[in-house]
Amino acid sequence: MDKSRLEEIRSRFQEEMQTELDSQAVYELRKRYLDRKAGLVSGLMKGMRDIPAAERAEYGESINRLKDWVVDHLGELEKKAKERELQKRYEQEKIDVTLPGKKIVRGNLHPTTLVRNEMIRVFSGMGFEVYEGTEIETDFYNFTALNTPKDHPARDMQDTFYLSDEFLLRTQTSSGQIHVMEKRKPPIKILSPGKVFRSDDDATHSPMFTQMEGLVVDRGITLCDLQGMLDQFVQKLFGAETKTRLRPSYFPFTEPSVEVDVSCFSCGGTGCKLCKGTGWIEILGAGVVNRKVLENCGICSDEYSGFAFGIGIERVAMLKYGINNIKLLFESDLRVLKQLRG
Ligand code: PHE
């Protein structure tokens, strides 16, 4: 009987288990000795054929003993490897609970968003719904339907970015008025916030800024309703003492048209730097919806009337936060934005 081969395997295993093995090495060791097909111990079984019948049983038994011995040791090795590895992980992942915590930097909403949200909140309380139009508009919705045909001098009031003869970047959220009036019949009470674009660039003007449009159409709506509503709005936005003042103005889509001033919320009306000594600050354009605009949208102007207004959101944010350059609202400079948390 070829016992020497058995002993050879046993002493080889003995030797191999002397070194410190990690789980991967133990796994490979197991494969090398016990793999059903290629394992060294399994290989011994294959040699059974050559053993004389009388010795086979004993030979088989010794292989099984060797196998059990290898299995036991592998188990032991595996346990030790796992323990060592766990220990290593504990050491690596050790945390010092006495270290000061990492500071989590909290972001805040942009001042333009804060003002926009505040306006929506106030107007929602008065029953306005939000309608958001598109930034690319047709000439028709931005101008023609708003009573500003191609050769109308009022087109010069807004330097327009044309994309083609037909398409442009909307210069005013007033285009939303037309979309809404085309789709819905009065009573209408909507608010339309969004970006608008004009080729204009200085300390108080930016080629892109945001406006908030308001439109109310129903039976018997007058300029008085506009003023009443604006009074409430500015009092909620700037404080209970704030008053409004309407000055005549011109927009092709409103008749009459007005420019709305609020009493200066910085000095209360006595005159200061913010209001340039006048006691009043201009905040929006508005007016009674021009009959022609109603008719353009298929709304009978004998039966219905309405008012509309458009507010520059950045302008209000600048006034509210005392910012003198509109660019500060677009530069995303954290040193500035951190100071304007609302
Ligand atoms: N669309 C006008 C502007 O951008 C503002 C406005 C809106 C005026 C609604 C009257 C009515 O200047």
mmCIF file of C-alpha atoms in Angstrom, residues 5-6 8-10 12-13 29-48 59-71 74:
data_model
loop_
_atom_site.group_PDB
_atom_site.id
_atom_site.type_symbol
_atom_site.label_atom_id
_atom_site.label_comp_id
_atom_site.label_asym_id
_atom_site.label_seq_id
_atom_site.Cartn_x
_atom_site.Cartn_y
_atom_site.Cartn_z
ATOM 1 C CA ARG A 5 1.938 9.459 -0.882
ATOM 2 C CA LEU A 6 -0.547 10.028 1.958
ATOM 3 C CA GLU A 8 3.682 13.327 1.678
ATOM 4 C CA ILE A 9 0.374 15.169 1.309
ATOM 5 C CA ARG A 10 -0.083 15.396 5.047
ATOM 6 C CA ARG A 12 2.928 19.295 2.728
ATOM 7 C CA PHE A 13 -0.309 20.517 4.247
ATOM 8 C CA LEU A 29 -5.636 25.915 0.059
ATOM 9 C CA ARG A 30 -9.000 24.202 0.464
ATOM 10 C CA LYS A 31 -9.362 24.058 -3.296
ATOM 11 C CA ARG A 32 -5.895 22.639 -3.767
ATOM 12 C CA TYR A 33 -6.486 19.784 -1.316
ATOM 13 C CA LEU A 34 -10.187 19.105 -1.376
ATOM 14 C CA ASP A 35 -11.446 20.127 -4.824
ATOM 15 C CA ARG A 36 -13.617 17.212 -5.994
ATOM 16 C CA LYS A 37 -11.782 16.869 -9.272
ATOM 17 C CA ALA A 38 -8.334 18.369 -8.970
ATOM 18 C CA GLY A 39 -7.799 18.246 -5.170
ATOM 19 C CA LEU A 40 -4.748 16.362 -3.859
ATOM 20 C CA VAL A 41 -6.818 14.356 -1.344
ATOM 21 C CA SER A 42 -9.491 13.563 -3.916
ATOM 22 C CA GLY A 43 -6.653 12.424 -6.195
ATOM 23 C CA LEU A 44 -5.769 9.714 -3.702
ATOM 24 C CA MET A 45 -9.246 8.229 -4.094
ATOM 25 C CA LYS A 46 -8.608 7.788 -7.778
ATOM 26 C CA GLY A 47 -5.578 5.618 -6.921
ATOM 27 C CA MET A 48 -7.880 3.108 -5.164
ATOM 28 C CA TYR A 59 -6.485 2.461 2.523
ATOM 29 C CA GLY A 60 -9.863 4.158 2.076
ATOM 30 C CA GLU A 61 -10.077 4.701 5.812
ATOM 31 C CA SER A 62 -6.680 6.370 5.964
ATOM 32 C CA ILE A 63 -7.647 8.709 3.134
ATOM 33 C CA ASN A 64 -10.825 9.633 5.010
ATOM 34 C CA ARG A 65 -8.844 10.258 8.166
ATOM 35 C CA LEU A 66 -6.471 12.469 6.233
ATOM 36 C CA LYS A 67 -9.418 14.274 4.683
ATOM 37 C CA ASP A 68 -11.062 14.855 8.084
ATOM 38 C CA TRP A 69 -7.780 16.088 9.437
ATOM 39 C CA VAL A 70 -7.389 18.525 6.522
ATOM 40 C CA VAL A 71 -11.013 19.684 6.880
ATOM 41 C CA LEU A 74 -8.868 24.292 7.252
#
